[in-house]
Amino acid sequence: MKVRFYATFREIIGRKEVEVHGVRTVRELIDYLAEHYNPKIREELLETPRVGPDKPVDGMILVNGHNVLHLDGLDTELKEDDVAHIFPPAGGG
């Protein structure tokens, strides 16, 4: 599957896009990215104070254009031909 990164996540990973194989869920995808590229991505997505029961990810992950929060969250299933987009949290005021 293709994974595309935006803003600070692009800096963390060091690329704008990677190919990933063998992951079955969004949670496995995050673990894979942390292990093979940079553990900071797990911290930024899953371990901030803004993460909680109603918000399992700090930022936004789209799979084929659908926000995983509206699917099965971190348990959203992934297929080899999927495209995931990982965005940092939106800022502003």
Tab-separated table of C-alpha atoms in Angstrom:
chain	number	residue	atom	x	y	z
A	1	MET	CA	0.000	0.000	0.000
A	2	LYS	CA	1.011	3.590	-0.472
A	3	VAL	CA	1.311	5.882	2.533
A	4	ARG	CA	1.575	9.630	1.997
A	5	PHE	CA	2.715	12.060	4.677
A	6	TYR	CA	1.989	15.744	5.150
A	7	ALA	CA	3.614	18.655	7.023
A	8	THR	CA	5.456	17.563	10.186
A	9	PHE	CA	4.911	13.859	9.481
A	10	ARG	CA	6.773	14.271	6.200
A	11	GLU	CA	9.678	15.690	8.213
A	12	ILE	CA	9.503	12.866	10.775
A	13	ILE	CA	9.525	10.122	8.130
A	14	GLY	CA	11.914	11.956	5.817
A	15	ARG	CA	9.824	11.217	2.733
A	16	LYS	CA	6.505	12.289	1.283
A	17	GLU	CA	5.461	8.751	0.340
A	18	VAL	CA	6.450	5.158	1.147
A	19	GLU	CA	5.304	1.702	0.075
A	20	VAL	CA	4.337	-0.636	2.907
A	21	HIS	CA	3.490	-4.328	2.658
A	22	GLY	CA	2.151	-6.869	5.117
A	23	VAL	CA	0.215	-4.635	7.501
A	24	ARG	CA	-3.408	-5.528	8.185
A	25	THR	CA	-4.670	-2.609	10.287
A	26	VAL	CA	-3.995	1.073	10.865
A	27	ARG	CA	-2.454	0.181	14.239
A	28	GLU	CA	-0.037	-2.224	12.502
A	29	LEU	CA	0.755	0.471	9.952
A	30	ILE	CA	1.733	2.945	12.685
A	31	ASP	CA	3.857	0.274	14.400
A	32	TYR	CA	5.554	-0.544	11.080
A	33	LEU	CA	6.322	3.114	10.373
A	34	ALA	CA	7.693	3.585	13.902
A	35	GLU	CA	9.923	0.523	13.583
A	36	HIS	CA	11.212	1.071	10.050
A	37	TYR	CA	11.356	4.875	9.804
A	38	ASN	CA	11.047	6.837	13.049
A	39	PRO	CA	9.507	5.931	16.446
A	40	LYS	CA	8.463	9.569	16.839
A	41	ILE	CA	5.529	8.999	14.488
A	42	ARG	CA	3.900	6.678	17.058
A	43	GLU	CA	4.453	9.250	19.797
A	44	GLU	CA	2.953	12.049	17.701
A	45	LEU	CA	-0.074	10.011	16.578
A	46	LEU	CA	-0.894	7.933	19.654
A	47	GLU	CA	0.827	9.257	22.777
A	48	THR	CA	-0.106	12.933	23.116
A	49	PRO	CA	-2.436	14.347	25.782
A	50	ARG	CA	-5.081	14.953	23.098
A	51	VAL	CA	-5.519	11.211	22.478
A	52	GLY	CA	-8.383	9.581	24.376
A	53	PRO	CA	-11.389	7.281	24.083
A	54	ASP	CA	-13.176	9.567	21.630
A	55	LYS	CA	-10.008	10.503	19.742
A	56	PRO	CA	-7.631	7.551	19.276
A	57	VAL	CA	-5.329	9.456	16.892
A	58	ASP	CA	-3.822	12.932	17.250
A	59	GLY	CA	-4.056	14.060	13.667
A	60	MET	CA	-5.964	12.542	10.793
A	61	ILE	CA	-5.487	9.304	8.917
A	62	LEU	CA	-7.423	8.776	5.714
A	63	VAL	CA	-7.667	5.403	3.998
A	64	ASN	CA	-8.873	5.727	0.413
A	65	GLY	CA	-10.259	9.150	1.296
A	66	HIS	CA	-12.155	8.017	4.422
A	67	ASN	CA	-11.212	9.188	7.909
A	68	VAL	CA	-10.413	6.128	10.056
A	69	LEU	CA	-12.378	7.729	12.915
A	70	HIS	CA	-15.496	7.095	10.810
A	71	LEU	CA	-14.408	3.526	10.030
A	72	ASP	CA	-12.971	1.206	12.704
A	73	GLY	CA	-10.359	3.586	14.118
A	74	LEU	CA	-6.998	1.944	14.706
A	75	ASP	CA	-8.574	-1.423	13.862
A	76	THR	CA	-9.515	-0.293	10.332
A	77	GLU	CA	-8.465	-3.069	7.982
A	78	LEU	CA	-5.998	-2.330	5.214
A	79	LYS	CA	-5.417	-3.959	1.834
A	80	GLU	CA	-2.360	-3.945	-0.426
A	81	ASP	CA	-4.005	-1.586	-2.948
A	82	ASP	CA	-5.106	0.992	-0.343
A	83	VAL	CA	-3.721	4.522	-0.128
A	84	ALA	CA	-3.321	6.086	3.310
A	85	HIS	CA	-2.747	9.769	4.016
A	86	ILE	CA	-1.362	10.844	7.399
A	87	PHE	CA	-1.878	14.463	8.493
A	88	PRO	CA	-0.823	16.207	11.706
A	89	PRO	CA	-3.467	17.895	13.854
A	90	ALA	CA	-4.838	21.115	12.415
A	91	GLY	CA	-3.782	24.302	14.152
A	92	GLY	CA	-5.184	27.761	14.186
A	93	GLY	CA	-7.622	29.812	16.069
